[in-house]
């Protein structure tokens, strides 16, 4: 038996230059009991209709909580049309994305709590017909009622409580200890190749990466927005348009962070690129024109792309690799024993 325990969870916000705190919903304060329960649920296949699929099935810690498969498979073996994105540093999306379209590749969830519930009700992902059957399984379980009592003061398990604890755990998934971060803290020196790659990244008319992935004063390496990055002339997947119905949103997808790229292959929402060098080659010379392509992409069409040299590409790659945080993917706080 567990007594109600509202001990606050002390979230470790990075102190490096550029990092800031992010908002915690007033109706979902983070507690030690809530985070622990959210972690247990994240790794438990009880949330799926046939007890085979957990959140961690598609969001694997070793892959920075992304899916190494080209297309994520659901509880009954069905394949979706997108790869599950990574789940780190999500708390800052609530702070810096003010559009109301925040989570999933297409912005289909407005906050982390709704994002946490979405896959549970997706017929392909976890295959449940409704939340009633999910809550019934949890309520009948030998351990969960007591754990919800510890987190909320009541044995009663609801959709709202379930969403709250999973999102509490997800807010703890903070990646901030890459070689780039260590260099920012003056704990290591950047290599000449990394420095050149960094200059390409932030240079107008060179890499131009910073327009969507942030300048060096922003440690998140995403603008938290949505862009059509020139993948297709006629996108098969309409992206943000599926949510908004606005013609200008066809082919726009959420900008992913560039942290931990060595762990999150394959790349793009549809996993079309298997290596980082393929991604660099695409931006260098493979982007396509469409009615909604981002101006930061289309401005390079007339000159045939970015025209990066082989050394430029290698240096840019080395800079991107410096954003890997192996401590994050091996942190026992995030991994279910």
mmCIF file of C-alpha atoms in Angstrom:
data_model
loop_
_atom_site.group_PDB
_atom_site.id
_atom_site.type_symbol
_atom_site.label_atom_id
_atom_site.label_comp_id
_atom_site.label_asym_id
_atom_site.label_seq_id
_atom_site.Cartn_x
_atom_site.Cartn_y
_atom_site.Cartn_z
ATOM 1 C CA UNK A 1 0.000 0.000 0.000
ATOM 2 C CA UNK A 2 1.284 3.434 -0.917
ATOM 3 C CA UNK A 3 0.356 6.700 0.760
ATOM 4 C CA UNK A 4 -0.087 9.867 -1.276
ATOM 5 C CA UNK A 5 3.340 11.415 -1.836
ATOM 6 C CA UNK A 6 3.407 14.835 -3.561
ATOM 7 C CA UNK A 7 7.189 15.290 -3.205
ATOM 8 C CA UNK A 8 8.193 17.655 -6.038
ATOM 9 C CA UNK A 9 10.492 16.359 -8.753
ATOM 10 C CA UNK A 10 13.600 18.508 -9.120
ATOM 11 C CA UNK A 11 14.005 18.916 -12.869
ATOM 12 C CA UNK A 12 17.627 19.406 -13.918
ATOM 13 C CA UNK A 13 17.637 22.311 -16.378
ATOM 14 C CA UNK A 14 21.006 22.715 -18.144
ATOM 15 C CA UNK A 15 23.039 25.707 -17.033
ATOM 16 C CA UNK A 16 24.970 26.103 -20.298
ATOM 17 C CA UNK A 17 24.713 29.409 -22.115
ATOM 18 C CA UNK A 18 21.416 29.730 -23.974
ATOM 19 C CA UNK A 19 19.346 27.206 -22.037
ATOM 20 C CA UNK A 20 16.253 28.376 -20.214
ATOM 21 C CA UNK A 21 13.553 26.829 -18.074
ATOM 22 C CA UNK A 22 10.352 25.682 -19.721
ATOM 23 C CA UNK A 23 6.788 25.965 -18.456
ATOM 24 C CA UNK A 24 5.233 23.206 -16.377
ATOM 25 C CA UNK A 25 1.414 23.161 -16.551
ATOM 26 C CA UNK A 26 -0.151 24.440 -13.347
ATOM 27 C CA UNK A 27 -2.506 21.464 -13.289
ATOM 28 C CA UNK A 28 0.337 18.954 -13.768
ATOM 29 C CA UNK A 29 3.178 19.762 -11.348
ATOM 30 C CA UNK A 30 5.999 17.251 -11.582
ATOM 31 C CA UNK A 31 6.350 14.913 -8.604
ATOM 32 C CA UNK A 32 8.744 12.063 -7.872
ATOM 33 C CA UNK A 33 5.819 9.636 -7.725
ATOM 34 C CA UNK A 34 4.351 10.981 -10.970
ATOM 35 C CA UNK A 35 7.605 10.693 -12.897
ATOM 36 C CA UNK A 36 8.254 7.179 -11.592
ATOM 37 C CA UNK A 37 4.742 6.078 -12.536
ATOM 38 C CA UNK A 38 5.032 7.709 -15.956
ATOM 39 C CA UNK A 39 8.298 5.876 -16.588
ATOM 40 C CA UNK A 40 6.762 2.539 -15.604
ATOM 41 C CA UNK A 41 3.806 3.117 -17.927
ATOM 42 C CA UNK A 42 6.077 4.275 -20.763
ATOM 43 C CA UNK A 43 7.766 0.878 -20.742
ATOM 44 C CA UNK A 44 4.663 -1.243 -20.076
ATOM 45 C CA UNK A 45 2.876 -2.996 -22.980
ATOM 46 C CA UNK A 46 -0.314 -3.008 -20.894
ATOM 47 C CA UNK A 47 -1.209 0.205 -22.719
ATOM 48 C CA UNK A 48 -1.677 -1.673 -26.004
ATOM 49 C CA UNK A 49 -4.740 -3.692 -26.950
ATOM 50 C CA UNK A 50 -2.905 -7.034 -27.041
ATOM 51 C CA UNK A 51 -0.255 -6.386 -24.371
ATOM 52 C CA UNK A 52 2.616 -6.401 -26.873
ATOM 53 C CA UNK A 53 3.388 -2.715 -27.540
ATOM 54 C CA UNK A 54 4.699 -0.065 -25.191
ATOM 55 C CA UNK A 55 5.691 3.543 -25.821
ATOM 56 C CA UNK A 56 9.294 2.330 -25.687
ATOM 57 C CA UNK A 57 8.684 -0.148 -28.506
ATOM 58 C CA UNK A 58 8.882 2.745 -30.972
ATOM 59 C CA UNK A 59 10.712 5.264 -28.792
ATOM 60 C CA UNK A 60 13.839 3.335 -27.853
ATOM 61 C CA UNK A 61 16.323 4.804 -25.386
ATOM 62 C CA UNK A 62 19.330 3.585 -27.389
ATOM 63 C CA UNK A 63 18.030 5.581 -30.353
ATOM 64 C CA UNK A 64 17.471 8.779 -28.397
ATOM 65 C CA UNK A 65 13.855 7.650 -27.919
ATOM 66 C CA UNK A 66 13.283 7.392 -31.679
ATOM 67 C CA UNK A 67 12.563 4.356 -33.853
ATOM 68 C CA UNK A 68 15.438 2.750 -35.810
ATOM 69 C CA UNK A 69 12.922 1.225 -38.205
ATOM 70 C CA UNK A 70 11.990 3.053 -41.383
ATOM 71 C CA UNK A 71 8.317 2.907 -40.451
ATOM 72 C CA UNK A 72 7.049 2.239 -36.981
ATOM 73 C CA UNK A 73 5.059 -0.954 -36.476
ATOM 74 C CA UNK A 74 2.063 -1.175 -34.203
ATOM 75 C CA UNK A 75 0.693 -3.716 -31.762
ATOM 76 C CA UNK A 76 -0.736 -5.952 -34.479
ATOM 77 C CA UNK A 77 2.263 -5.683 -36.800
ATOM 78 C CA UNK A 78 0.787 -3.021 -39.040
ATOM 79 C CA UNK A 79 3.224 -0.498 -40.464
ATOM 80 C CA UNK A 80 2.546 3.215 -40.249
ATOM 81 C CA UNK A 81 3.597 5.775 -42.839
ATOM 82 C CA UNK A 82 6.064 7.630 -40.619
ATOM 83 C CA UNK A 83 8.929 6.863 -38.297
ATOM 84 C CA UNK A 84 8.475 7.699 -34.621
ATOM 85 C CA UNK A 85 10.402 10.920 -33.835
ATOM 86 C CA UNK A 86 12.779 11.241 -30.862
ATOM 87 C CA UNK A 87 11.420 12.373 -27.505
ATOM 88 C CA UNK A 88 14.098 14.560 -25.958
ATOM 89 C CA UNK A 89 13.927 18.251 -24.984
ATOM 90 C CA UNK A 90 10.191 18.345 -25.677
ATOM 91 C CA UNK A 91 9.504 20.725 -22.811
ATOM 92 C CA UNK A 92 10.881 23.652 -24.778
ATOM 93 C CA UNK A 93 8.360 23.099 -27.564
ATOM 94 C CA UNK A 94 5.640 24.347 -25.221
ATOM 95 C CA UNK A 95 7.687 27.491 -24.646
ATOM 96 C CA UNK A 96 8.874 28.388 -28.133
ATOM 97 C CA UNK A 97 6.117 27.070 -30.386
ATOM 98 C CA UNK A 98 3.133 29.373 -30.030
ATOM 99 C CA UNK A 99 1.113 28.152 -33.038
ATOM 100 C CA UNK A 100 -0.970 25.575 -31.180
ATOM 101 C CA UNK A 101 0.407 22.833 -33.469
ATOM 102 C CA UNK A 102 3.249 21.412 -31.450
ATOM 103 C CA UNK A 103 3.784 17.666 -31.314
ATOM 104 C CA UNK A 104 4.052 14.804 -33.817
ATOM 105 C CA UNK A 105 5.499 15.284 -37.284
ATOM 106 C CA UNK A 106 2.311 17.025 -38.416
ATOM 107 C CA UNK A 107 1.532 19.070 -35.308
ATOM 108 C CA UNK A 108 -1.436 16.901 -34.428
ATOM 109 C CA UNK A 109 -1.141 17.424 -30.659
ATOM 110 C CA UNK A 110 -1.379 20.804 -28.952
ATOM 111 C CA UNK A 111 0.424 19.850 -25.736
ATOM 112 C CA UNK A 112 2.499 17.057 -24.236
ATOM 113 C CA UNK A 113 -0.418 15.551 -22.375
ATOM 114 C CA UNK A 114 -2.412 15.072 -25.596
ATOM 115 C CA UNK A 115 0.730 13.815 -27.308
ATOM 116 C CA UNK A 116 1.078 11.134 -24.620
ATOM 117 C CA UNK A 117 -2.434 9.789 -25.246
ATOM 118 C CA UNK A 118 -2.424 9.961 -29.057
ATOM 119 C CA UNK A 119 -0.615 6.659 -29.772
ATOM 120 C CA UNK A 120 -2.753 4.775 -27.246
ATOM 121 C CA UNK A 121 -5.872 5.503 -29.285
ATOM 122 C CA UNK A 122 -4.233 5.153 -32.700
ATOM 123 C CA UNK A 123 -5.643 2.015 -34.389
ATOM 124 C CA UNK A 124 -2.265 1.151 -35.917
ATOM 125 C CA UNK A 125 0.028 2.057 -33.029
ATOM 126 C CA UNK A 126 -1.469 0.579 -29.852
ATOM 127 C CA UNK A 127 -4.705 -0.597 -31.381
ATOM 128 C CA UNK A 128 -7.138 0.253 -28.588
ATOM 129 C CA UNK A 129 -10.748 0.913 -29.534
ATOM 130 C CA UNK A 130 -11.262 3.418 -26.747
ATOM 131 C CA UNK A 131 -9.771 4.617 -23.470
ATOM 132 C CA UNK A 132 -12.311 2.698 -21.401
ATOM 133 C CA UNK A 133 -10.639 -0.624 -22.178
ATOM 134 C CA UNK A 134 -7.190 0.798 -21.381
ATOM 135 C CA UNK A 135 -8.320 2.242 -18.056
ATOM 136 C CA UNK A 136 -10.097 -1.014 -17.177
ATOM 137 C CA UNK A 137 -6.886 -2.999 -17.682
ATOM 138 C CA UNK A 138 -4.943 -0.588 -15.500
ATOM 139 C CA UNK A 139 -7.642 -0.517 -12.806
ATOM 140 C CA UNK A 140 -7.645 -4.327 -12.593
ATOM 141 C CA UNK A 141 -3.860 -4.554 -12.449
ATOM 142 C CA UNK A 142 -2.313 -5.630 -9.144
ATOM 143 C CA UNK A 143 -0.009 -2.610 -8.832
ATOM 144 C CA UNK A 144 -1.299 0.394 -10.759
ATOM 145 C CA UNK A 145 -4.172 1.546 -8.496
ATOM 146 C CA UNK A 146 -1.767 1.861 -5.563
ATOM 147 C CA UNK A 147 0.792 3.710 -7.697
ATOM 148 C CA UNK A 148 -1.858 6.165 -8.898
ATOM 149 C CA UNK A 149 -2.863 6.667 -5.261
ATOM 150 C CA UNK A 150 0.762 7.519 -4.453
ATOM 151 C CA UNK A 151 0.886 10.033 -7.310
ATOM 152 C CA UNK A 152 -2.613 11.535 -7.032
ATOM 153 C CA UNK A 153 -4.082 10.546 -3.672
ATOM 154 C CA UNK A 154 -6.737 8.272 -5.193
ATOM 155 C CA UNK A 155 -6.900 4.739 -6.636
ATOM 156 C CA UNK A 156 -9.083 5.979 -9.456
ATOM 157 C CA UNK A 157 -7.296 5.853 -12.836
ATOM 158 C CA UNK A 158 -8.437 8.321 -15.491
ATOM 159 C CA UNK A 159 -7.299 9.393 -18.941
ATOM 160 C CA UNK A 160 -6.230 12.760 -17.576
ATOM 161 C CA UNK A 161 -4.067 11.196 -14.872
ATOM 162 C CA UNK A 162 -2.535 8.768 -17.368
ATOM 163 C CA UNK A 163 -1.638 11.623 -19.717
ATOM 164 C CA UNK A 164 -0.196 13.640 -16.860
ATOM 165 C CA UNK A 165 2.249 11.037 -15.576
ATOM 166 C CA UNK A 166 3.518 9.959 -19.002
ATOM 167 C CA UNK A 167 4.152 13.591 -19.946
ATOM 168 C CA UNK A 168 5.861 14.154 -16.591
ATOM 169 C CA UNK A 169 8.335 11.402 -17.431
ATOM 170 C CA UNK A 170 8.820 12.737 -20.951
ATOM 171 C CA UNK A 171 9.685 16.183 -19.574
ATOM 172 C CA UNK A 172 12.668 14.612 -17.788
ATOM 173 C CA UNK A 173 14.184 13.485 -21.111
ATOM 174 C CA UNK A 174 16.710 16.293 -21.494
ATOM 175 C CA UNK A 175 19.768 15.907 -23.708
ATOM 176 C CA UNK A 176 22.460 18.527 -23.061
ATOM 177 C CA UNK A 177 25.848 16.837 -22.692
ATOM 178 C CA UNK A 178 27.225 16.460 -26.202
ATOM 179 C CA UNK A 179 30.775 17.345 -27.228
ATOM 180 C CA UNK A 180 29.365 20.656 -28.455
ATOM 181 C CA UNK A 181 27.942 21.319 -24.983
ATOM 182 C CA UNK A 182 31.250 20.355 -23.379
ATOM 183 C CA UNK A 183 33.051 22.808 -25.642
ATOM 184 C CA UNK A 184 30.545 25.488 -24.648
ATOM 185 C CA UNK A 185 31.449 24.750 -21.023
ATOM 186 C CA UNK A 186 35.138 24.848 -21.990
ATOM 187 C CA UNK A 187 35.586 21.204 -21.054
ATOM 188 C CA UNK A 188 37.004 20.288 -24.474
ATOM 189 C CA UNK A 189 38.343 21.982 -27.588
ATOM 190 C CA UNK A 190 36.518 21.839 -30.893
ATOM 191 C CA UNK A 191 38.431 20.313 -33.771
ATOM 192 C CA UNK A 192 39.259 22.484 -36.803
ATOM 193 C CA UNK A 193 36.797 20.429 -38.850
ATOM 194 C CA UNK A 194 34.011 20.984 -36.308
ATOM 195 C CA UNK A 195 34.717 24.709 -36.307
ATOM 196 C CA UNK A 196 34.553 24.915 -40.091
ATOM 197 C CA UNK A 197 31.379 22.838 -40.081
ATOM 198 C CA UNK A 198 29.882 25.157 -37.491
ATOM 199 C CA UNK A 199 30.673 28.170 -39.670
ATOM 200 C CA UNK A 200 29.025 26.470 -42.657
ATOM 201 C CA UNK A 201 25.985 25.731 -40.486
ATOM 202 C CA UNK A 202 25.476 29.383 -39.521
ATOM 203 C CA UNK A 203 26.561 31.004 -42.804
ATOM 204 C CA UNK A 204 24.024 32.688 -45.055
ATOM 205 C CA UNK A 205 24.513 31.352 -48.560
ATOM 206 C CA UNK A 206 26.694 28.461 -47.398
ATOM 207 C CA UNK A 207 24.912 25.846 -45.306
ATOM 208 C CA UNK A 208 21.964 28.063 -44.327
ATOM 209 C CA UNK A 209 21.057 25.438 -41.701
ATOM 210 C CA UNK A 210 20.429 27.994 -38.968
ATOM 211 C CA UNK A 211 17.233 29.344 -40.527
ATOM 212 C CA UNK A 212 15.298 26.272 -39.379
ATOM 213 C CA UNK A 213 17.661 24.754 -36.833
ATOM 214 C CA UNK A 214 18.597 27.850 -34.866
ATOM 215 C CA UNK A 215 21.759 29.878 -34.472
ATOM 216 C CA UNK A 216 24.484 29.067 -31.992
ATOM 217 C CA UNK A 217 22.866 31.115 -29.217
ATOM 218 C CA UNK A 218 20.061 28.547 -29.215
ATOM 219 C CA UNK A 219 21.101 25.124 -27.872
ATOM 220 C CA UNK A 220 17.990 23.309 -29.099
ATOM 221 C CA UNK A 221 18.957 23.081 -32.800
ATOM 222 C CA UNK A 222 15.375 23.489 -33.949
ATOM 223 C CA UNK A 223 13.079 26.455 -34.418
ATOM 224 C CA UNK A 224 10.171 24.285 -33.159
ATOM 225 C CA UNK A 225 8.260 25.229 -36.310
ATOM 226 C CA UNK A 226 7.056 23.584 -39.522
ATOM 227 C CA UNK A 227 8.621 23.752 -42.965
ATOM 228 C CA UNK A 228 8.426 22.222 -46.416
ATOM 229 C CA UNK A 229 12.098 21.405 -46.930
ATOM 230 C CA UNK A 230 11.856 20.450 -50.596
ATOM 231 C CA UNK A 231 11.561 16.682 -50.351
ATOM 232 C CA UNK A 232 8.892 16.283 -53.055
ATOM 233 C CA UNK A 233 7.211 18.182 -55.863
ATOM 234 C CA UNK A 234 3.871 16.613 -54.908
ATOM 235 C CA UNK A 235 4.105 15.316 -51.334
ATOM 236 C CA UNK A 236 2.246 12.044 -50.720
ATOM 237 C CA UNK A 237 2.084 12.912 -47.039
ATOM 238 C CA UNK A 238 0.497 16.343 -46.634
ATOM 239 C CA UNK A 239 2.004 16.967 -43.169
ATOM 240 C CA UNK A 240 0.645 19.978 -41.281
ATOM 241 C CA UNK A 241 -2.083 20.406 -43.910
ATOM 242 C CA UNK A 242 -3.761 17.279 -42.491
ATOM 243 C CA UNK A 243 -4.326 19.230 -39.280
ATOM 244 C CA UNK A 244 -4.982 22.784 -40.481
ATOM 245 C CA UNK A 245 -6.558 22.262 -43.910
ATOM 246 C CA UNK A 246 -4.600 25.296 -45.135
ATOM 247 C CA UNK A 247 -3.117 25.003 -48.621
ATOM 248 C CA UNK A 248 0.101 26.710 -47.552
ATOM 249 C CA UNK A 249 0.753 23.900 -45.066
ATOM 250 C CA UNK A 250 0.981 21.079 -47.638
ATOM 251 C CA UNK A 251 4.260 19.230 -47.138
ATOM 252 C CA UNK A 252 5.220 21.089 -43.983
ATOM 253 C CA UNK A 253 6.596 18.983 -41.141
ATOM 254 C CA UNK A 254 7.962 19.768 -37.712
ATOM 255 C CA UNK A 255 11.625 20.741 -37.635
ATOM 256 C CA UNK A 256 13.487 18.042 -35.694
ATOM 257 C CA UNK A 257 16.373 18.862 -33.401
ATOM 258 C CA UNK A 258 19.811 18.021 -34.789
ATOM 259 C CA UNK A 259 21.030 16.575 -31.521
ATOM 260 C CA UNK A 260 21.875 12.867 -31.323
ATOM 261 C CA UNK A 261 21.707 12.293 -35.075
ATOM 262 C CA UNK A 262 24.004 9.270 -34.863
ATOM 263 C CA UNK A 263 21.313 7.541 -32.812
ATOM 264 C CA UNK A 264 18.174 8.591 -34.692
ATOM 265 C CA UNK A 265 18.641 7.224 -38.231
ATOM 266 C CA UNK A 266 16.893 6.901 -40.622
ATOM 267 C CA UNK A 267 16.089 10.528 -41.355
ATOM 268 C CA UNK A 268 13.058 12.626 -42.373
ATOM 269 C CA UNK A 269 9.460 11.864 -41.444
ATOM 270 C CA UNK A 270 9.377 9.036 -43.985
ATOM 271 C CA UNK A 271 12.891 7.689 -43.285
ATOM 272 C CA UNK A 272 14.019 8.107 -46.887
ATOM 273 C CA UNK A 273 17.636 8.860 -45.988
ATOM 274 C CA UNK A 274 19.677 6.192 -44.230
ATOM 275 C CA UNK A 275 22.845 8.202 -43.548
ATOM 276 C CA UNK A 276 23.685 11.758 -42.519
ATOM 277 C CA UNK A 277 25.811 12.224 -45.631
ATOM 278 C CA UNK A 278 22.722 11.433 -47.730
ATOM 279 C CA UNK A 279 20.909 14.221 -45.871
ATOM 280 C CA UNK A 280 23.751 16.654 -46.520
ATOM 281 C CA UNK A 281 23.833 15.690 -50.213
ATOM 282 C CA UNK A 282 20.078 16.253 -50.409
ATOM 283 C CA UNK A 283 20.315 19.793 -49.045
ATOM 284 C CA UNK A 284 23.363 20.454 -51.197
ATOM 285 C CA UNK A 285 21.840 19.510 -54.525
ATOM 286 C CA UNK A 286 18.652 17.476 -54.226
ATOM 287 C CA UNK A 287 15.886 19.768 -52.986
ATOM 288 C CA UNK A 288 12.774 20.067 -55.174
ATOM 289 C CA UNK A 289 10.485 22.962 -55.984
ATOM 290 C CA UNK A 290 6.828 22.911 -54.977
ATOM 291 C CA UNK A 291 4.142 25.489 -54.303
ATOM 292 C CA UNK A 292 4.804 25.458 -50.559
ATOM 293 C CA UNK A 293 8.567 24.916 -50.417
ATOM 294 C CA UNK A 294 10.251 27.102 -47.822
ATOM 295 C CA UNK A 295 11.861 30.305 -49.172
ATOM 296 C CA UNK A 296 15.103 29.386 -47.408
ATOM 297 C CA UNK A 297 15.217 26.307 -49.649
ATOM 298 C CA UNK A 298 13.988 27.855 -52.883
ATOM 299 C CA UNK A 299 16.459 30.757 -52.768
ATOM 300 C CA UNK A 300 19.233 28.329 -53.729
ATOM 301 C CA UNK A 301 17.502 26.818 -56.771
ATOM 302 C CA UNK A 302 18.906 29.357 -59.235
ATOM 303 C CA UNK A 303 22.489 28.570 -58.269
ATOM 304 C CA UNK A 304 21.954 24.805 -58.379
ATOM 305 C CA UNK A 305 21.972 24.227 -54.627
ATOM 306 C CA UNK A 306 24.445 25.022 -51.884
ATOM 307 C CA UNK A 307 27.560 24.076 -53.887
ATOM 308 C CA UNK A 308 29.382 22.677 -50.866
ATOM 309 C CA UNK A 309 32.795 21.167 -51.521
ATOM 310 C CA UNK A 310 33.615 17.598 -50.400
ATOM 311 C CA UNK A 311 35.582 19.088 -47.483
ATOM 312 C CA UNK A 312 32.654 21.361 -46.586
ATOM 313 C CA UNK A 313 30.369 18.346 -46.430
ATOM 314 C CA UNK A 314 32.778 16.414 -44.243
ATOM 315 C CA UNK A 315 33.235 19.372 -41.904
ATOM 316 C CA UNK A 316 29.484 19.908 -41.641
ATOM 317 C CA UNK A 317 29.089 16.220 -40.852
ATOM 318 C CA UNK A 318 31.708 16.426 -38.102
ATOM 319 C CA UNK A 319 29.953 19.423 -36.586
ATOM 320 C CA UNK A 320 26.662 17.538 -36.565
ATOM 321 C CA UNK A 321 28.334 14.508 -34.969
ATOM 322 C CA UNK A 322 29.592 16.768 -32.183
ATOM 323 C CA UNK A 323 25.946 17.184 -31.136
ATOM 324 C CA UNK A 324 25.699 13.512 -30.074
ATOM 325 C CA UNK A 325 25.032 12.955 -26.371
ATOM 326 C CA UNK A 326 25.863 9.363 -25.467
ATOM 327 C CA UNK A 327 25.324 10.120 -21.779
ATOM 328 C CA UNK A 328 21.670 10.777 -22.504
ATOM 329 C CA UNK A 329 20.952 7.448 -24.176
ATOM 330 C CA UNK A 330 22.701 5.550 -21.366
ATOM 331 C CA UNK A 331 21.261 7.490 -18.424
ATOM 332 C CA UNK A 332 19.699 4.983 -15.987
ATOM 333 C CA UNK A 333 17.099 7.609 -14.993
ATOM 334 C CA UNK A 334 15.570 7.163 -18.439
ATOM 335 C CA UNK A 335 15.951 3.423 -18.894
ATOM 336 C CA UNK A 336 13.580 0.925 -17.329
ATOM 337 C CA UNK A 337 15.582 -1.722 -15.420
#
